[in-house]
Short mmCIF file of C-alpha atoms and ligand atoms in Angstrom, two decimals:
data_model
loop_
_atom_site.label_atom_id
_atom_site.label_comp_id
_atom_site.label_asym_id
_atom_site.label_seq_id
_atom_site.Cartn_x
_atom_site.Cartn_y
_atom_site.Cartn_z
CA UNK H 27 -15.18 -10.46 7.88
CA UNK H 28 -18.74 -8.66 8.10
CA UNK H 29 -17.51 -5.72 9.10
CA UNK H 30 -14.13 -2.70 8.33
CA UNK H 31 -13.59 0.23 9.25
CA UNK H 32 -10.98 2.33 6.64
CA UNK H 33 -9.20 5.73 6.66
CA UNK H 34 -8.24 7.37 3.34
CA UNK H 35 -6.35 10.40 3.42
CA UNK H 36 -6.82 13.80 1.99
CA UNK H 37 -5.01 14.92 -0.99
CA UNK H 38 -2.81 17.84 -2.61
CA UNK H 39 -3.95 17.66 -6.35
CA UNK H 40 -2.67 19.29 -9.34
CA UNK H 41 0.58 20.29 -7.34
CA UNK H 42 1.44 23.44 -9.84
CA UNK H 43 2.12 22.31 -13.44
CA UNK H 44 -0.06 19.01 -13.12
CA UNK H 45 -3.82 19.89 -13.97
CA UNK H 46 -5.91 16.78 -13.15
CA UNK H 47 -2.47 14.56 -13.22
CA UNK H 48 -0.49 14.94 -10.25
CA UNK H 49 -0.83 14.71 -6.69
CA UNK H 50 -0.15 13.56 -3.44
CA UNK H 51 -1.58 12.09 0.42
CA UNK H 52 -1.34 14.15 3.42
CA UNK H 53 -0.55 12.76 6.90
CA UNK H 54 -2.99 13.43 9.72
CA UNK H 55 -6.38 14.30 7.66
CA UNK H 56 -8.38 12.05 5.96
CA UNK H 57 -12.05 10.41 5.71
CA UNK H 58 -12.82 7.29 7.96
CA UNK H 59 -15.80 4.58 6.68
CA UNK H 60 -17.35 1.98 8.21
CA UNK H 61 -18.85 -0.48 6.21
CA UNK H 62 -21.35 -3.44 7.58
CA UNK H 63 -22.22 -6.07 5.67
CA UNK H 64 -26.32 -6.51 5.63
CA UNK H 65 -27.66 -9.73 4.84
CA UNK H 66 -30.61 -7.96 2.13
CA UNK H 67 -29.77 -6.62 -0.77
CA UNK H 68 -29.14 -1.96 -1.00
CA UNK H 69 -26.96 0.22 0.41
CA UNK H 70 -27.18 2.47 3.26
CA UNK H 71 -25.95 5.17 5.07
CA UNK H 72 -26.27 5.02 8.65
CA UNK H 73 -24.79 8.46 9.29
CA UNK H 74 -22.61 11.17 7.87
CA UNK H 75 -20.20 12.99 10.84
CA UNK H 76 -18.17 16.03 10.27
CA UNK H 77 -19.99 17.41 7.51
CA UNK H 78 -23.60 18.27 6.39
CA UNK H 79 -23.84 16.16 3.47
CA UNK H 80 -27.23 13.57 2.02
CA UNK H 81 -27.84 10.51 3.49
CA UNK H 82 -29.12 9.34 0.59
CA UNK H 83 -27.33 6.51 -1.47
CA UNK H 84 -27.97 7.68 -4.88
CA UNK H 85 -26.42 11.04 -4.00
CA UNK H 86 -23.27 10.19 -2.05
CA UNK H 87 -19.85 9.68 -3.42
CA UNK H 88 -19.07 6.77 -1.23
CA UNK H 89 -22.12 4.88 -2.03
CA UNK H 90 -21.69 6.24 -6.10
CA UNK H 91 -18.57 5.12 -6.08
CA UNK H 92 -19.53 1.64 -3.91
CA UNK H 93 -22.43 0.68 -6.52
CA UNK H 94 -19.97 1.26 -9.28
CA UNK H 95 -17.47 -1.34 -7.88
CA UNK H 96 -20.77 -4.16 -6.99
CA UNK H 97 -22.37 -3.37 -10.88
CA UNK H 98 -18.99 -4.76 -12.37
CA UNK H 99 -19.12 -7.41 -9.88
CA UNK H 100 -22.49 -8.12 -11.02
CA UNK H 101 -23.62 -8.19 -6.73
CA UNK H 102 -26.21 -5.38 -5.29
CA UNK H 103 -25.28 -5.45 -1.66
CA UNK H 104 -26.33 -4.72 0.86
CA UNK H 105 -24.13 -2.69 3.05
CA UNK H 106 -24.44 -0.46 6.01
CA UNK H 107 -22.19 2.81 5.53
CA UNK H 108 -20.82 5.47 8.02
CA UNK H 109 -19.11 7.95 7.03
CA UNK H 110 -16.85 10.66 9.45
CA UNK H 111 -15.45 13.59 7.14
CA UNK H 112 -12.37 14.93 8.43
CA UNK H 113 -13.47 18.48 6.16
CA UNK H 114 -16.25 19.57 4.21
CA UNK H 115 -15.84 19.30 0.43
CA UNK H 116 -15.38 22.67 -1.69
CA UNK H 117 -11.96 23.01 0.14
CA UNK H 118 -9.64 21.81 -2.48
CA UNK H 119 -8.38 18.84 -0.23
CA UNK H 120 -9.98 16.08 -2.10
CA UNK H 121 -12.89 15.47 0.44
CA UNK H 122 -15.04 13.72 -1.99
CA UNK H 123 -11.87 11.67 -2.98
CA UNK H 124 -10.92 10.47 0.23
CA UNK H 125 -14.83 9.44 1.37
CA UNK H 126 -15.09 7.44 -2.17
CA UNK H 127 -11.79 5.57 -1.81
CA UNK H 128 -12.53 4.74 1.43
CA UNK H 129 -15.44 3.05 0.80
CA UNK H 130 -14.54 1.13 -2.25
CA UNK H 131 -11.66 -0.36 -0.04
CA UNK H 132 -13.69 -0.91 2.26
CA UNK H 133 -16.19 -3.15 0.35
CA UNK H 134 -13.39 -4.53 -1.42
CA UNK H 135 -12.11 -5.86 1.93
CA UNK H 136 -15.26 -7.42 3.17
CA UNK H 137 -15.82 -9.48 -0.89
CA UNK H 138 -12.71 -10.60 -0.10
CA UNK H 139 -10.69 -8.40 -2.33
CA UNK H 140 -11.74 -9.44 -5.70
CA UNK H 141 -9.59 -5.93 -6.68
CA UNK H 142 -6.10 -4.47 -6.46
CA UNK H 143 -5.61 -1.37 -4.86
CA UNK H 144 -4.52 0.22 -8.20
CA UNK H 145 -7.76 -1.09 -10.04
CA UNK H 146 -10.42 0.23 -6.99
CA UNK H 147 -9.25 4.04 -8.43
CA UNK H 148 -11.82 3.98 -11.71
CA UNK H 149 -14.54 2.95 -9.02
CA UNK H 150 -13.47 5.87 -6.79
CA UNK H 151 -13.47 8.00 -9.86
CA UNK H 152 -17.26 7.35 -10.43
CA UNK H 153 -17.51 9.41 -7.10
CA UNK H 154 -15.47 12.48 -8.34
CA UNK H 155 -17.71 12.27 -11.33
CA UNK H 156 -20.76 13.11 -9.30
CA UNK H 157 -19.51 15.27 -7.23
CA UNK H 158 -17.90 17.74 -9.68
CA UNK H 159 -19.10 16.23 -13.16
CA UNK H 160 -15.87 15.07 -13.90
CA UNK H 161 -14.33 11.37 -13.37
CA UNK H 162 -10.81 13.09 -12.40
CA UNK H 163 -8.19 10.88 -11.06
CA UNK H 164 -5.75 13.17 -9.09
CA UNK H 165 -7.10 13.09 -5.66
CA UNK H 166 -8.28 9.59 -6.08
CA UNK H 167 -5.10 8.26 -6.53
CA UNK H 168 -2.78 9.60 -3.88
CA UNK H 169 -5.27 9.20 -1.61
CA UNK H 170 -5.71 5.46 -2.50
CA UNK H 171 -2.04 4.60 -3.27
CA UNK H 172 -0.09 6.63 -1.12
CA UNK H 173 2.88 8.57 -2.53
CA UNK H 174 3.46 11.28 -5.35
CA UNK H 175 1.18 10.04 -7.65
CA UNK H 176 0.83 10.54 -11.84
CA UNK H 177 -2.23 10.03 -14.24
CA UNK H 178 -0.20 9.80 -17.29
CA UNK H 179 -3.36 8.44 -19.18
CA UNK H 180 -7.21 8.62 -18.67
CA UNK H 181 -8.48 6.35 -21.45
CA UNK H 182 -7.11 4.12 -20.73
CA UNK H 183 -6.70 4.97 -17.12
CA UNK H 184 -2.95 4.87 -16.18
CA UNK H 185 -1.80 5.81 -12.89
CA UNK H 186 1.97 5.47 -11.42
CA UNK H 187 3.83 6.39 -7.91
CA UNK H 188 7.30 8.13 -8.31
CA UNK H 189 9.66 8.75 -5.78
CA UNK H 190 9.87 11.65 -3.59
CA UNK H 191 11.66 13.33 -1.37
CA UNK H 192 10.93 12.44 2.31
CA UNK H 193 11.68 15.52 3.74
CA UNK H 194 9.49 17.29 1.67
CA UNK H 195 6.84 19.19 3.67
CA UNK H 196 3.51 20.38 3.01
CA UNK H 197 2.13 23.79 4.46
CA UNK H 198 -1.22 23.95 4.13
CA UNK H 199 -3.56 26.66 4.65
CA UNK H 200 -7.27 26.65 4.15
CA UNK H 201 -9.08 29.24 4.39
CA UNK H 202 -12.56 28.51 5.65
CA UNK H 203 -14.66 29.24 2.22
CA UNK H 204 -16.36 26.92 -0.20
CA UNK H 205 -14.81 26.61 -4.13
CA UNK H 206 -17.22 23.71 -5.81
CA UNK H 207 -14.74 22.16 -7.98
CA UNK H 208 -17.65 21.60 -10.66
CA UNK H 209 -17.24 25.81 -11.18
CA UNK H 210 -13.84 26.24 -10.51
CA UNK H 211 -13.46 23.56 -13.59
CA UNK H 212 -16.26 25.62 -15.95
CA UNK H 213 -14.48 29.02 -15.65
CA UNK H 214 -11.18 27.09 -17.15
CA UNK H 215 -9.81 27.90 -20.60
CA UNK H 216 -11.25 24.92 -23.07
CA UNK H 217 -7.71 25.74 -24.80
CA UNK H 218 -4.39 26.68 -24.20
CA UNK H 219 -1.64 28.51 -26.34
CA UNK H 220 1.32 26.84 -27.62
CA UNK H 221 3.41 29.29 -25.27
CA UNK H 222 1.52 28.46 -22.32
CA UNK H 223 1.95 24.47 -23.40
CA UNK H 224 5.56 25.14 -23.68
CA UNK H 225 5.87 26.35 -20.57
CA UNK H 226 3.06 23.80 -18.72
CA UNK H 227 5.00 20.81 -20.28
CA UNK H 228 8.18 22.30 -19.36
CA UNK H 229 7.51 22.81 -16.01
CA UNK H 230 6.20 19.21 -15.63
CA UNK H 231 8.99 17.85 -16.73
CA UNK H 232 11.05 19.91 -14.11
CA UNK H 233 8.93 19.30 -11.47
CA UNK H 234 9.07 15.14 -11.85
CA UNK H 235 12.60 15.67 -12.46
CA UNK H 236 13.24 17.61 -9.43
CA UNK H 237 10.76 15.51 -6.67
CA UNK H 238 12.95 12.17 -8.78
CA UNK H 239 16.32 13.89 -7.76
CA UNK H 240 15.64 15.77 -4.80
CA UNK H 241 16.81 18.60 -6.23
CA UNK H 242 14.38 21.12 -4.38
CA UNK H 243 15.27 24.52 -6.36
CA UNK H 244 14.68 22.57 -9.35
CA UNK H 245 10.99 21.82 -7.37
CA UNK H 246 10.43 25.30 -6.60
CA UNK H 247 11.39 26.96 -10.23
CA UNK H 248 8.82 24.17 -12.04
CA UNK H 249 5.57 24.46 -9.28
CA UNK H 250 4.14 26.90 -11.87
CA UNK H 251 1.06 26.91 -14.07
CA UNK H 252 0.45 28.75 -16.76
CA UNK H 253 -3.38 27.50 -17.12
CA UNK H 254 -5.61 26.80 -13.41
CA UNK H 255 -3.78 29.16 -11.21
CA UNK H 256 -4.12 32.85 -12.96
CA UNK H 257 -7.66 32.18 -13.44
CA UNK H 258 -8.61 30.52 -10.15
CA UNK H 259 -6.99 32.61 -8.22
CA UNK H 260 -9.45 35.07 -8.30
CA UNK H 261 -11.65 32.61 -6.61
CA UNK H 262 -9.23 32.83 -3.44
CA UNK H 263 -9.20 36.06 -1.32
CA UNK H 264 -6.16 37.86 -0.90
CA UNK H 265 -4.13 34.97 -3.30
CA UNK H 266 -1.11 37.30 -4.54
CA UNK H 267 -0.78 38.32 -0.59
CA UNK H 268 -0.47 35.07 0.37
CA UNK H 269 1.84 33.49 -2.04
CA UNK H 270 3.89 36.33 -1.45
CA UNK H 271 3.98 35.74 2.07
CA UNK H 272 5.06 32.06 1.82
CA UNK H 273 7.52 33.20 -0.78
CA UNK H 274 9.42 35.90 1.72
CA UNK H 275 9.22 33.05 3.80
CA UNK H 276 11.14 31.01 2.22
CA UNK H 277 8.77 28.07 0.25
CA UNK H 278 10.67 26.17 -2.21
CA UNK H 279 6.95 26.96 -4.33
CA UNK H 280 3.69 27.85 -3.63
CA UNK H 281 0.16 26.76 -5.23
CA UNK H 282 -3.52 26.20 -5.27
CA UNK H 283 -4.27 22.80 -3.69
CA UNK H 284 -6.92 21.25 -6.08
CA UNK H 285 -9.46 23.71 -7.05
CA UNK H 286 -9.25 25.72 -4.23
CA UNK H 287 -9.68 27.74 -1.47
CA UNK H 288 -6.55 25.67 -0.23
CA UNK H 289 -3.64 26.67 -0.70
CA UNK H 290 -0.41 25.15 -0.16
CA UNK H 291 3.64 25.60 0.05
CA UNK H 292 6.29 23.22 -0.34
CA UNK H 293 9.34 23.08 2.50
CA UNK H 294 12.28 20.77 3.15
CA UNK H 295 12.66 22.32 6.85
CA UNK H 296 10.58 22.09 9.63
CA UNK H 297 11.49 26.19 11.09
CA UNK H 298 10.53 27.22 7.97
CA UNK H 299 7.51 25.25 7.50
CA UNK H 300 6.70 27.19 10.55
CA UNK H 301 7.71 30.32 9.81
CA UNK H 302 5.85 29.79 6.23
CA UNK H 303 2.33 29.04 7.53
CA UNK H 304 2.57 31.60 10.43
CA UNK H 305 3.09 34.02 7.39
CA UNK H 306 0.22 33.18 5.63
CA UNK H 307 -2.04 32.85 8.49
CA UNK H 308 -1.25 36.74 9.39
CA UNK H 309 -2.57 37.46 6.07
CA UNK H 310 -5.62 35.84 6.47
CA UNK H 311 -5.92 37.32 10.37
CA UNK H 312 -5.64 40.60 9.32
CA UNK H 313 -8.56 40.45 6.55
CA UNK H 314 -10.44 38.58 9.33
CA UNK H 315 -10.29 35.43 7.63
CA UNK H 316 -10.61 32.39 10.09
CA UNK H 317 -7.71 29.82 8.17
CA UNK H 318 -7.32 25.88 9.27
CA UNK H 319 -3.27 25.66 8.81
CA UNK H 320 -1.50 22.03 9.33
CA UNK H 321 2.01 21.15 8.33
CA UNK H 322 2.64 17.34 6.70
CA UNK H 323 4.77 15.22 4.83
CA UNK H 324 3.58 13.33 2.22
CA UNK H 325 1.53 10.48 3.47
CA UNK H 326 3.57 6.84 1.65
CA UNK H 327 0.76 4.52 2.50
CA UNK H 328 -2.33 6.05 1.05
CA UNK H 329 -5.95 3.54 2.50
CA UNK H 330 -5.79 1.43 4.99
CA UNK H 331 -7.75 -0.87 7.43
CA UNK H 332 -8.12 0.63 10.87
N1 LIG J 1487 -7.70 18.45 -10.69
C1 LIG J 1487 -8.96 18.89 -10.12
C2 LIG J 1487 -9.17 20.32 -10.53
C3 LIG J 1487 -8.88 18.76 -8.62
O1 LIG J 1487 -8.24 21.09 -10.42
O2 LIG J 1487 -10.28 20.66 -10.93
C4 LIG J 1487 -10.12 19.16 -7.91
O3 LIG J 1487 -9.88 19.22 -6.50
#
């Protein structure tokens, strides 16, 4: 094979209680790359679609993240990359995520897939790590394996799927407004309280419990957080408004989605999924806000060859 093409989806991170440890895949959205082997030695990027974003190698996420995976292969190439981006990053949807994991599965396919699935994440997370100066794992993932996704460890790196409820829906809105995730990470407390560790952990618990046992109130009660979301939210305009809107409209829980500006409630109904994102789209509307709004389930397959 000289030459795959590979769509990665975009994510849901943090999901609430899980800080840089839980998330999951959308359906729909996602990052496509096309990678051609060259028969010199480099890496390239032919073109970038769907976002305004350097063409150069050193600076890219996929090509970051691609180098990382050839170094501990000990190769250098040479590849021809194209990227199309299905949204800009700074929206909280795990943009840089899905471009890096594409292209590390990508390459992986054409060596002949010298890697698992599972062990292409830390090259993926080489990407995150130059996009917002930290090698998280929570977008990277999902949006790799597919499913609600944990980082239970970072050193060493171990991730794990649990089960979900299929039903589950994902209301989505994102307002059109840059958050870089590098900031939205800076302005975070470098400690918590024992209360608010209490709670986090508590809530964690609740919320694996709950997506484990379908038990969707028990889902709802445990989306909180006690440490990203009452200091972020400032970052979001008209945040309280929102929520509150999804709330009256019946969300099992409502959240940031990653760092932000995307936000995102949870549903088991379709109605109400509607119902849920016309609400907070009004709010946005009425503050003359343009928002992009899609409703999904969470995505089970994660990258794959198209
Ligand atoms: N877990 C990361 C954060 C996700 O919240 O900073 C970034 O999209």
């Amino acid at each position: 094979m000289d030459d795959v093409k590979v769509f990665a989806p975009n994510t849901i991170s943090n999901v609430g209680c899980g800080y840089d440890v839980l998330g999951f895949p959308l359906e729909g959205l996602g990052d496509e790359v096309h990678v051609s082997k060259r028969n010199d030695s480099g890496l390239r990027i032919k073109e970038i679609l769907g976002a305004d974003l350097p063409l150069n190698s050193e600076k890219n996420v996929a090509t970051i993240a691609i180098q990382a995976l050839l170094k501990s292969l000990g190769e250098d190439g040479g590849f021809d990359v194209s990227i199309t981006k299905s949204i800009s990053p700074g929206s909280g949807l795990g943009s840089s995520a899905c471009s890096s994991v594409a292209a590390v599965y990508a390459v992986n396919e054409l060596m002949g897939r010298p890697f698992t699935k599972s062990e292409l994440i830390e090259f993926a997370m080489e990407g995150e790590r130059a996009s917002s100066g930290a090698a998280h794992a929570d977008n990277v993932a999902p949006s790799m394996l597919g499913g609600f996704t944990v980082v239970r460890s970072y050193d060493p790196l171990d991730v794990f799927q649990i089960p979900f409820p299929e039903e589950l829906l994902a209301v989505v809105i994102f307002p059109n407004l840059e958050v870089r995730t590098e900031f939205a990470k800076k302005i975070l407390p470098k400690k918590i309280s024992l209360e608010d560790g209490v709670q986090q952990w508590g809530n964690m618990a609740g919320l694996i419990s709950g997506l484990m046992g379908n038990d969707m109130r028990r889902i709802g009660k445990s989306m909180m957080d006690s440490v990203a979301e009452p200091v972020r939210k400032v970052l979001i305009p008209h945040y309280d408004k929102v929520k509150d809107a999804a709330m009256t409209a019946g969300a099992i829980g409502f959240n940031i989605s990653g760092s932000g500006p995307t936000t995102f409630a949870l549903s088991d109904d379709m109605n109400l999924a509607k119902n849920i994102r016309s609400a907070c789209r009004e709010v946005y509307q009425r503050n003359g806000i343009e928002v992009f709004s899609l409703i999904s389930k969470i995505n089970p397959e994660g990258a794959h060859v198209i």
